[in-house]
Structures are given as C-alpha cells and as structure tokens.
mmCIF file of C-alpha atoms in Angstrom:
data_model
loop_
_atom_site.group_PDB
_atom_site.id
_atom_site.type_symbol
_atom_site.label_atom_id
_atom_site.label_comp_id
_atom_site.label_asym_id
_atom_site.label_seq_id
_atom_site.Cartn_x
_atom_site.Cartn_y
_atom_site.Cartn_z
ATOM 1 C CA MET A 1186 0.010 -0.049 0.032
ATOM 2 C CA ALA A 1187 1.671 3.148 -1.020
ATOM 3 C CA HIS A 1188 1.399 6.000 1.464
ATOM 4 C CA ALA A 1189 1.711 9.555 0.684
ATOM 5 C CA HIS A 1190 2.394 11.018 4.247
ATOM 6 C CA HIS A 1191 2.027 13.777 3.303
ATOM 7 C CA HIS A 1192 -1.744 14.196 2.662
ATOM 8 C CA ASP A 1193 -4.909 15.757 3.366
ATOM 9 C CA HIS A 1194 -6.030 12.294 3.233
ATOM 10 C CA HIS A 1195 -9.321 12.770 1.174
ATOM 11 C CA ALA A 1196 -7.348 14.644 -1.457
ATOM 12 C CA ASP A 1197 -4.342 14.430 -3.595
ATOM 13 C CA ASP A 1198 -2.207 12.800 -1.287
ATOM 14 C CA HIS A 1199 -3.845 9.464 -1.447
ATOM 15 C CA ALA A 1200 -5.228 9.482 -4.794
ATOM 16 C CA HIS A 1201 -2.341 7.268 -5.750
ATOM 17 C CA HIS A 1202 -3.604 4.400 -3.644
ATOM 18 C CA HIS A 1203 -6.808 4.007 -5.353
ATOM 19 C CA ASP A 1204 -5.641 2.268 -8.431
ATOM 20 C CA HIS A 1205 -2.190 0.829 -8.425
ATOM 21 C CA THR A 1206 -2.190 -0.158 -11.987
ATOM 22 C CA ALA A 1207 -3.120 3.006 -13.601
ATOM 23 C CA LEU A 1208 -0.827 5.548 -11.817
ATOM 24 C CA ASP A 1209 2.607 6.425 -13.031
ATOM 25 C CA TRP A 1210 4.487 6.101 -9.722
ATOM 26 C CA ALA A 1211 7.566 8.110 -10.988
ATOM 27 C CA ALA A 1212 5.238 10.991 -11.984
ATOM 28 C CA MET A 1213 3.502 10.984 -8.670
ATOM 29 C CA ALA A 1214 6.608 10.902 -6.584
ATOM 30 C CA PRO A 1215 7.551 14.655 -6.727
ATOM 31 C CA LEU A 1216 4.095 15.760 -5.644
ATOM 32 C CA LEU A 1217 4.167 13.174 -2.763
ATOM 33 C CA GLU A 1218 7.686 14.454 -1.681
ATOM 34 C CA ALA A 1219 6.727 18.087 -2.063
ATOM 35 C CA GLN A 1220 3.568 17.573 0.246
ATOM 36 C CA ALA A 1221 5.662 15.689 2.971
ATOM 37 C CA GLU A 1222 8.389 18.293 2.898
ATOM 38 C CA LEU A 1223 5.864 20.960 3.291
ATOM 39 C CA PHE A 1224 4.144 19.106 6.256
ATOM 40 C CA THR A 1225 7.477 18.565 7.936
ATOM 41 C CA PRO A 1226 6.636 20.953 10.801
ATOM 42 C CA LEU A 1227 3.580 18.989 11.704
ATOM 43 C CA TYR A 1228 5.497 15.686 11.564
ATOM 44 C CA ALA A 1229 8.286 16.923 13.685
ATOM 45 C CA GLN A 1230 5.622 17.932 16.331
ATOM 46 C CA ALA A 1231 4.086 14.471 16.228
ATOM 47 C CA MET A 1232 7.546 12.819 16.558
ATOM 48 C CA ALA A 1233 8.461 15.095 19.504
ATOM 49 C CA TRP A 1234 5.114 13.993 21.274
ATOM 50 C CA LEU A 1235 5.914 10.290 20.341
ATOM 51 C CA ALA A 1236 9.458 10.570 21.792
ATOM 52 C CA ALA A 1237 8.041 11.416 25.267
ATOM 53 C CA ASP A 1238 6.789 7.906 25.583
ATOM 54 C CA VAL A 1239 8.772 5.924 23.010
ATOM 55 C CA THR A 1240 12.296 6.257 24.395
ATOM 56 C CA ASP A 1241 15.321 4.724 22.570
ATOM 57 C CA PRO A 1242 13.429 2.511 19.913
ATOM 58 C CA GLY A 1243 15.650 0.029 18.252
ATOM 59 C CA LEU A 1244 13.356 -0.558 15.158
ATOM 60 C CA ILE A 1245 10.849 1.902 13.725
ATOM 61 C CA VAL A 1246 8.514 0.704 10.825
ATOM 62 C CA ASP A 1247 6.809 3.252 8.479
ATOM 63 C CA ALA A 1248 3.928 1.242 7.123
ATOM 64 C CA GLY A 1249 2.858 2.859 3.938
ATOM 65 C CA SER A 1250 5.891 4.982 3.613
ATOM 66 C CA GLY A 1251 5.632 6.294 0.019
ATOM 67 C CA PRO A 1252 8.813 7.984 -1.008
ATOM 68 C CA GLY A 1253 10.355 8.028 2.621
ATOM 69 C CA VAL A 1254 10.238 11.653 3.593
ATOM 70 C CA VAL A 1255 8.673 10.857 6.956
ATOM 71 C CA SER A 1256 10.607 7.695 7.201
ATOM 72 C CA CYS A 1257 13.834 9.830 7.025
ATOM 73 C CA LEU A 1258 12.452 12.291 9.534
ATOM 74 C CA PHE A 1259 12.204 9.386 11.865
ATOM 75 C CA ALA A 1260 15.718 8.250 11.384
ATOM 76 C CA ASP A 1261 16.663 11.972 12.208
ATOM 77 C CA ALA A 1262 14.462 12.291 15.270
ATOM 78 C CA PHE A 1263 15.563 8.837 16.711
ATOM 79 C CA PRO A 1264 19.278 8.684 15.838
ATOM 80 C CA GLY A 1265 19.689 5.347 17.637
ATOM 81 C CA ALA A 1266 16.847 3.578 15.692
ATOM 82 C CA ARG A 1267 17.040 1.493 12.584
ATOM 83 C CA VAL A 1268 14.010 2.523 10.097
ATOM 84 C CA VAL A 1269 12.267 0.353 7.741
ATOM 85 C CA ALA A 1270 10.006 1.911 5.174
ATOM 86 C CA ALA A 1271 7.373 -0.575 3.779
ATOM 87 C CA ASP A 1272 5.321 0.231 0.833
ATOM 88 C CA GLY A 1273 3.713 -1.507 -2.109
ATOM 89 C CA ALA A 1274 5.314 0.754 -4.751
ATOM 90 C CA GLY A 1275 8.884 -0.046 -5.557
ATOM 91 C CA PRO A 1276 9.613 3.115 -7.421
ATOM 92 C CA LEU A 1277 8.731 5.159 -4.398
ATOM 93 C CA LEU A 1278 11.017 3.016 -2.090
ATOM 94 C CA GLU A 1279 13.860 3.553 -4.620
ATOM 95 C CA ARG A 1280 13.392 7.279 -3.888
ATOM 96 C CA ALA A 1281 13.327 6.526 -0.052
ATOM 97 C CA ARG A 1282 16.710 4.760 -0.399
ATOM 98 C CA ASP A 1283 18.077 7.537 -2.323
ATOM 99 C CA ARG A 1284 16.928 10.126 0.144
ATOM 100 C CA ALA A 1285 18.305 8.095 3.078
ATOM 101 C CA ALA A 1286 21.783 8.027 1.416
ATOM 102 C CA ARG A 1287 21.766 11.722 0.608
ATOM 103 C CA LEU A 1288 20.884 12.368 4.297
ATOM 104 C CA GLY A 1289 23.568 10.092 5.562
ATOM 105 C CA VAL A 1290 21.360 7.586 7.265
ATOM 106 C CA ALA A 1291 21.507 4.738 4.815
ATOM 107 C CA ASP A 1292 23.483 2.532 7.219
ATOM 108 C CA ARG A 1293 20.272 2.244 9.488
ATOM 109 C CA PHE A 1294 17.599 2.333 6.679
ATOM 110 C CA GLY A 1295 15.886 -0.457 4.913
ATOM 111 C CA THR A 1296 12.798 -1.050 2.783
ATOM 112 C CA LEU A 1297 10.236 -3.799 2.254
ATOM 113 C CA THR A 1298 8.357 -3.917 -0.933
ATOM 114 C CA GLY A 1299 4.921 -5.353 -0.901
ATOM 115 C CA ASP A 1300 1.251 -5.025 0.060
ATOM 116 C CA LEU A 1301 0.316 -4.266 3.661
ATOM 117 C CA PRO A 1302 -0.106 -5.730 6.149
ATOM 118 C CA GLY A 1303 1.286 -9.009 4.659
ATOM 119 C CA VAL A 1304 4.796 -7.779 3.648
ATOM 120 C CA LEU A 1305 5.522 -6.852 7.369
ATOM 121 C CA GLY A 1306 5.980 -10.672 7.845
ATOM 122 C CA GLU A 1307 9.504 -10.049 6.172
ATOM 123 C CA LEU A 1308 10.605 -7.909 9.175
ATOM 124 C CA ASP A 1309 13.638 -9.578 10.802
ATOM 125 C CA TYR A 1310 12.356 -8.654 14.293
ATOM 126 C CA PRO A 1311 9.378 -6.911 15.948
ATOM 127 C CA ALA A 1312 9.028 -3.194 15.906
ATOM 128 C CA ASP A 1313 9.363 -0.840 18.888
ATOM 129 C CA LEU A 1314 7.370 1.819 17.035
ATOM 130 C CA LEU A 1315 5.154 1.153 14.056
ATOM 131 C CA TRP A 1316 3.714 4.143 12.286
ATOM 132 C CA ALA A 1317 0.964 4.046 9.707
ATOM 133 C CA SER A 1318 -0.025 7.489 8.316
ATOM 134 C CA GLN A 1319 -3.121 7.446 6.243
ATOM 135 C CA SER A 1320 -2.224 3.999 4.917
ATOM 136 C CA LEU A 1321 -4.706 1.901 7.055
ATOM 137 C CA HIS A 1322 -7.728 3.428 5.301
ATOM 138 C CA HIS A 1323 -6.535 2.018 2.001
ATOM 139 C CA LEU A 1324 -6.941 -1.442 3.381
ATOM 140 C CA GLY A 1325 -10.173 -3.149 3.026
ATOM 141 C CA ASP A 1326 -10.470 -4.654 6.377
ATOM 142 C CA GLN A 1327 -9.036 -2.098 8.752
ATOM 143 C CA ARG A 1328 -9.740 -4.106 11.884
ATOM 144 C CA ALA A 1329 -7.831 -7.225 10.543
ATOM 145 C CA ALA A 1330 -5.010 -4.903 9.471
ATOM 146 C CA LEU A 1331 -4.607 -3.209 12.960
ATOM 147 C CA ALA A 1332 -4.563 -6.803 14.505
ATOM 148 C CA ALA A 1333 -1.681 -7.632 11.900
ATOM 149 C CA PHE A 1334 0.131 -4.307 12.797
ATOM 150 C CA ALA A 1335 -0.069 -5.145 16.461
ATOM 151 C CA GLY A 1336 1.288 -8.619 15.993
ATOM 152 C CA HIS A 1337 4.522 -7.087 14.552
ATOM 153 C CA LEU A 1338 5.024 -4.946 17.688
ATOM 154 C CA ALA A 1339 7.572 -5.875 20.272
ATOM 155 C CA PRO A 1340 6.161 -6.359 23.956
ATOM 156 C CA GLY A 1341 5.774 -2.659 25.136
ATOM 157 C CA GLY A 1342 5.923 -1.424 21.513
ATOM 158 C CA THR A 1343 3.956 1.398 20.214
ATOM 159 C CA LEU A 1344 1.520 1.454 17.177
ATOM 160 C CA ALA A 1345 0.880 4.995 16.000
ATOM 161 C CA ILE A 1346 -1.780 5.641 13.401
ATOM 162 C CA LEU A 1347 -2.400 8.945 11.813
ATOM 163 C CA GLU A 1348 -6.051 9.135 10.543
ATOM 164 C CA GLY A 1349 -8.657 11.831 10.435
ATOM 165 C CA GLY A 1350 -8.211 15.315 11.818
ATOM 166 C CA LEU A 1351 -9.437 18.440 9.837
ATOM 167 C CA PRO A 1352 -9.408 18.708 6.139
ATOM 168 C CA ALA A 1353 -7.181 21.360 4.544
ATOM 169 C CA ARG A 1354 -8.368 24.717 3.863
ATOM 170 C CA PHE A 1355 -6.637 26.997 1.381
ATOM 171 C CA LEU A 1356 -8.896 29.932 0.707
ATOM 172 C CA PRO A 1357 -11.303 32.404 2.561
ATOM 173 C CA ARG A 1358 -14.970 31.709 2.487
ATOM 174 C CA ASP A 1359 -15.620 34.357 0.011
ATOM 175 C CA ILE A 1360 -12.992 34.535 -2.762
ATOM 176 C CA GLY A 1361 -14.650 37.120 -4.934
ATOM 177 C CA ILE A 1362 -15.633 34.682 -7.604
ATOM 178 C CA GLY A 1363 -18.350 32.076 -7.835
ATOM 179 C CA ARG A 1364 -20.440 31.202 -4.889
ATOM 180 C CA PRO A 1365 -18.919 31.677 -1.341
ATOM 181 C CA GLY A 1366 -18.239 28.484 0.694
ATOM 182 C CA LEU A 1367 -16.660 26.624 -2.215
ATOM 183 C CA GLN A 1368 -14.256 24.641 0.090
ATOM 184 C CA ALA A 1369 -16.957 23.337 2.278
ATOM 185 C CA ARG A 1370 -18.747 21.972 -0.786
ATOM 186 C CA LEU A 1371 -15.490 20.528 -2.136
ATOM 187 C CA HIS A 1372 -14.988 18.840 1.192
ATOM 188 C CA ALA A 1373 -18.523 17.259 1.001
ATOM 189 C CA VAL A 1374 -17.830 15.723 -2.347
ATOM 190 C CA GLU A 1375 -14.432 14.506 -1.238
ATOM 191 C CA GLU A 1376 -16.191 12.695 1.669
ATOM 192 C CA ASP A 1377 -18.434 10.959 -0.814
ATOM 193 C CA ALA A 1378 -15.527 10.085 -2.925
ATOM 194 C CA PHE A 1379 -13.600 8.769 0.098
ATOM 195 C CA THR A 1380 -16.691 6.535 0.978
ATOM 196 C CA ALA A 1381 -16.688 5.261 -2.663
ATOM 197 C CA MET A 1382 -12.941 4.473 -2.522
ATOM 198 C CA ARG A 1383 -13.444 2.513 0.809
ATOM 199 C CA GLU A 1384 -16.365 0.529 -0.661
ATOM 200 C CA SER A 1385 -14.390 -0.486 -3.733
ATOM 201 C CA LEU A 1386 -11.479 -1.904 -1.813
ATOM 202 C CA PRO A 1387 -10.963 -5.652 -2.076
ATOM 203 C CA GLY A 1388 -12.606 -7.284 1.146
ATOM 204 C CA SER A 1389 -13.991 -4.005 2.268
ATOM 205 C CA VAL A 1390 -15.505 -3.892 5.562
ATOM 206 C CA ALA A 1391 -17.575 -0.808 6.907
ATOM 207 C CA GLU A 1392 -16.272 0.162 10.329
ATOM 208 C CA THR A 1393 -17.183 2.906 12.686
ATOM 209 C CA GLU A 1394 -14.048 5.111 12.855
ATOM 210 C CA ASP A 1395 -13.638 4.919 16.701
ATOM 211 C CA TRP A 1396 -9.810 4.399 16.547
ATOM 212 C CA PRO A 1397 -9.247 3.885 20.291
ATOM 213 C CA ALA A 1398 -11.856 1.278 20.206
ATOM 214 C CA LEU A 1399 -10.312 -0.438 17.143
ATOM 215 C CA LEU A 1400 -6.832 -0.218 18.714
ATOM 216 C CA THR A 1401 -8.313 -1.967 21.906
ATOM 217 C CA ALA A 1402 -10.011 -4.577 19.859
ATOM 218 C CA ALA A 1403 -6.568 -5.379 18.373
ATOM 219 C CA GLY A 1404 -5.255 -6.264 21.793
ATOM 220 C CA LEU A 1405 -3.541 -3.002 22.386
ATOM 221 C CA LYS A 1406 -3.705 -0.518 25.319
ATOM 222 C CA HIS A 1407 -4.711 2.986 23.817
ATOM 223 C CA THR A 1408 -2.299 5.498 25.245
ATOM 224 C CA GLY A 1409 -2.868 8.863 23.537
ATOM 225 C CA THR A 1410 -4.757 10.991 21.060
ATOM 226 C CA ARG A 1411 -3.394 14.248 19.808
ATOM 227 C CA SER A 1412 -3.850 16.521 16.815
ATOM 228 C CA PHE A 1413 -1.135 18.471 15.141
ATOM 229 C CA LEU A 1414 -1.662 21.839 13.238
ATOM 230 C CA LEU A 1415 -0.084 22.879 9.934
ATOM 231 C CA ASP A 1416 -0.589 26.727 9.797
ATOM 232 C CA LEU A 1417 0.990 28.274 6.856
ATOM 233 C CA PRO A 1418 -0.639 31.788 6.561
ATOM 234 C CA ALA A 1419 -0.837 34.061 3.528
ATOM 235 C CA PRO A 1420 1.180 35.165 1.630
ATOM 236 C CA LEU A 1421 2.527 31.719 0.946
ATOM 237 C CA PRO A 1422 6.070 30.917 -0.149
ATOM 238 C CA ASP A 1423 6.361 29.451 -3.710
ATOM 239 C CA GLU A 1424 6.564 25.656 -2.765
ATOM 240 C CA ALA A 1425 3.289 25.981 -0.664
ATOM 241 C CA ARG A 1426 1.537 27.911 -3.325
ATOM 242 C CA ALA A 1427 2.584 25.188 -5.863
ATOM 243 C CA TYR A 1428 1.260 22.404 -3.369
ATOM 244 C CA VAL A 1429 -2.096 24.293 -3.135
ATOM 245 C CA ALA A 1430 -2.149 24.480 -7.010
ATOM 246 C CA ALA A 1431 -1.476 20.843 -7.413
ATOM 247 C CA SER A 1432 -3.962 19.753 -4.797
ATOM 248 C CA LEU A 1433 -6.742 21.597 -6.316
ATOM 249 C CA SER A 1434 -5.856 20.498 -9.790
ATOM 250 C CA ARG A 1435 -5.991 16.815 -8.697
ATOM 251 C CA LEU A 1436 -9.180 17.429 -7.012
ATOM 252 C CA ARG A 1437 -10.708 18.852 -10.074
ATOM 253 C CA ASP A 1438 -9.582 15.731 -11.990
ATOM 254 C CA ARG A 1439 -10.936 13.346 -9.491
ATOM 255 C CA VAL A 1440 -14.284 14.995 -8.297
ATOM 256 C CA GLY A 1441 -14.937 17.792 -10.776
ATOM 257 C CA ASP A 1442 -17.826 15.977 -12.445
ATOM 258 C CA ALA A 1443 -19.596 15.915 -8.971
ATOM 259 C CA LEU A 1444 -19.634 19.683 -8.638
ATOM 260 C CA ASP A 1445 -22.436 21.939 -9.818
ATOM 261 C CA PRO A 1446 -21.509 24.055 -12.947
ATOM 262 C CA VAL A 1447 -20.861 27.242 -10.979
ATOM 263 C CA ASP A 1448 -18.346 25.599 -8.546
ATOM 264 C CA ARG A 1449 -16.800 23.556 -11.491
ATOM 265 C CA ALA A 1450 -16.178 26.860 -13.287
ATOM 266 C CA THR A 1451 -14.905 28.481 -10.144
ATOM 267 C CA LEU A 1452 -12.473 25.658 -9.669
ATOM 268 C CA ASP A 1453 -11.264 25.905 -13.218
ATOM 269 C CA ARG A 1454 -10.347 29.484 -12.768
ATOM 270 C CA LEU A 1455 -8.705 28.784 -9.373
ATOM 271 C CA VAL A 1456 -6.347 26.259 -11.112
ATOM 272 C CA ASP A 1457 -5.749 28.346 -14.325
ATOM 273 C CA PRO A 1458 -2.147 29.617 -14.144
ATOM 274 C CA ASP A 1459 -3.105 32.476 -16.385
ATOM 275 C CA ASP A 1460 -6.227 33.686 -14.329
ATOM 276 C CA GLU A 1461 -5.349 36.608 -12.007
ATOM 277 C CA ALA A 1462 -8.147 35.292 -9.687
ATOM 278 C CA GLY A 1463 -6.397 31.831 -9.540
ATOM 279 C CA VAL A 1464 -4.373 30.452 -6.829
ATOM 280 C CA HIS A 1465 -1.065 30.814 -8.773
ATOM 281 C CA HIS A 1466 -1.488 34.753 -8.381
ATOM 282 C CA ARG A 1467 -3.962 35.573 -5.527
ATOM 283 C CA GLN A 1468 -2.358 36.822 -2.248
ATOM 284 C CA ASP A 1469 -4.961 35.324 0.200
ATOM 285 C CA VAL A 1470 -4.009 31.571 -0.295
ATOM 286 C CA PHE A 1471 -3.007 29.878 2.827
ATOM 287 C CA VAL A 1472 -2.677 26.169 4.062
ATOM 288 C CA LEU A 1473 -4.479 25.250 7.459
ATOM 289 C CA LEU A 1474 -5.174 21.711 8.466
ATOM 290 C CA ALA A 1475 -4.760 19.195 11.339
ATOM 291 C CA HIS A 1476 -3.904 15.627 11.359
ATOM 292 C CA THR A 1477 -4.784 13.244 14.368
ATOM 293 C CA VAL A 1478 -2.422 10.608 15.836
ATOM 294 C CA TYR A 1479 -3.697 7.760 18.021
ATOM 295 C CA THR A 1480 -1.138 5.746 20.008
ATOM 296 C CA ALA A 1481 -1.395 2.213 21.659
ATOM 297 C CA VAL A 1482 0.977 0.037 23.243
ATOM 298 C CA ARG A 1483 1.320 -3.777 22.962
ATOM 299 C CA PRO A 1484 1.111 -5.131 26.568
ATOM 300 C CA ALA A 1485 4.484 -6.404 27.889
#
C-alpha cells in the first residue's frame, strides 16, 4: 500500500492508492515528496510527542511510507533507531533509499516492497514503533490490518496511526468569484469520494471509525490521541503555493464531475495559471489543516 504522508487524506495525497495499476508512480513521486516536505513541521511536532513515551526505539517501521520523506524524519528524530520503510510501490521506495543515502542515514535504513499488512512478515524482528500514516484506510479490512500491525510490535512497543483530523483549507469563505463557501462543498464531495474508495477496496468492511476502540480490539492499550496543526498563513512561499495548485488540480480531475456548473467553473479558474483570480496569483491563499495521531501499546 503506497502511502503519501503527506496528505490531506481525502485529497491528492492518497489518490495514488486507489488504483495501483493506472498510476505512474514516478510521475506521482515529486508531488508526494513536496507535500511531505511542506508538512515537515507537523510531523516534527508529532515525533516530539511520540518521543516522550517511545524512548530509544531499536526498530521503527513506517507502514505505507511512500517516497520515505517521513521515514527519514524518523531516522533524524531517533538517531539510535533502525528505520524500515514498507510500501507497495517499488519506485517510491527507490526514492526513499536515495533520500536516506543523501541524508547520511543509509546505514540504518531499509525497505520492504509489498502489500500491507502481509509484507511486514518479512521484518527480521518486531518493531518498537510502528507508524501508519493514512495508509490504514486504503486496506479493506481495517480491523484485521490493525490486529496484524499489533502482531509485529515488540512487547511494550507502540503503534501510532495517523487518521482523520481536519481537512485542509486554502482559501477564505468568499474569494470574490463564484458562490461563497466553495471549500466546504469540495470537502462534502471529497467525503463521498472517500466513501466510494473505501467501498471499492477488495474485502472492504464498513467500520465505525472509533480508532481507540479499534486499537483496543486489536489487543492494544490506547495511550494517547493528539492533533497537530499545519498553519501556513498568507502570503505563501512558492513551494506552498505550488502544493495548493497541485492539490486543487488533482481534486478537479478526481471529483470535478460531481460539482455543480458554477463551482466547477470557479475551480477551473482557481487552477488556471493565467487567471489573476487563480491560486497561482492571489495573495490570500493559505494552508491550514490538522492531522490526528492515535497511539497504543502492546502489553509487555
């Protein structure tokens, strides 16, 4: 299961999971990397929070690592740990290995290529910390996957899942074109698309998304829940503006047909590089979102 860490999970970041065969992984990689790099302050906060309870882990597994940006952040945050990035997309893991080499952590960095959760059976030993960021919701039976993840933890080991939070906002309610409240309507369409994605997964099981209850059902002890904010106010630097433009363009490609004609026309203008009212030029574009992390420990 490829994971883009780096995601407003309903939006571009995870589109690449939905159909492994149709996507050009090499083409997706730069967007996934750019998103993860932009979200680095959020991940750094989450890792500092994890470090308060997860002391001196020997093995950290990033389940659904994508191109390994976050895997490498773990290597930096926990200098004594070995990090294994696990993902279904070989080309993304190649980039993860290149990144680890570039950052000087290749000697304690490994990869596993294959579908989650089965590929974790290839781990040499159990994990002290297993991180799954927006990869779980791409597995049909989330309850079974959590039980499998739990089975790959060392006694006393921690499972940390990043799911939910608040969807990304990029624009004010009234942007001066179209009908005010566009992003709220986009989020509603994305929620429906997310539900359809879940229903189309092999072996899909509908599940109430009570993550502490699901972690408890997997035989773990829920130890914490915390949300982390990414707050990039206007005016945005170029890389953040490019991320917004790419996110909205992917959104238009995926769910544009579900919008009414006025909203579709507004979205077309927003992603047009030549339109002064578009996100490439306007000064009021920002990035504001929150991701929630749930932790649970395997009883010693």
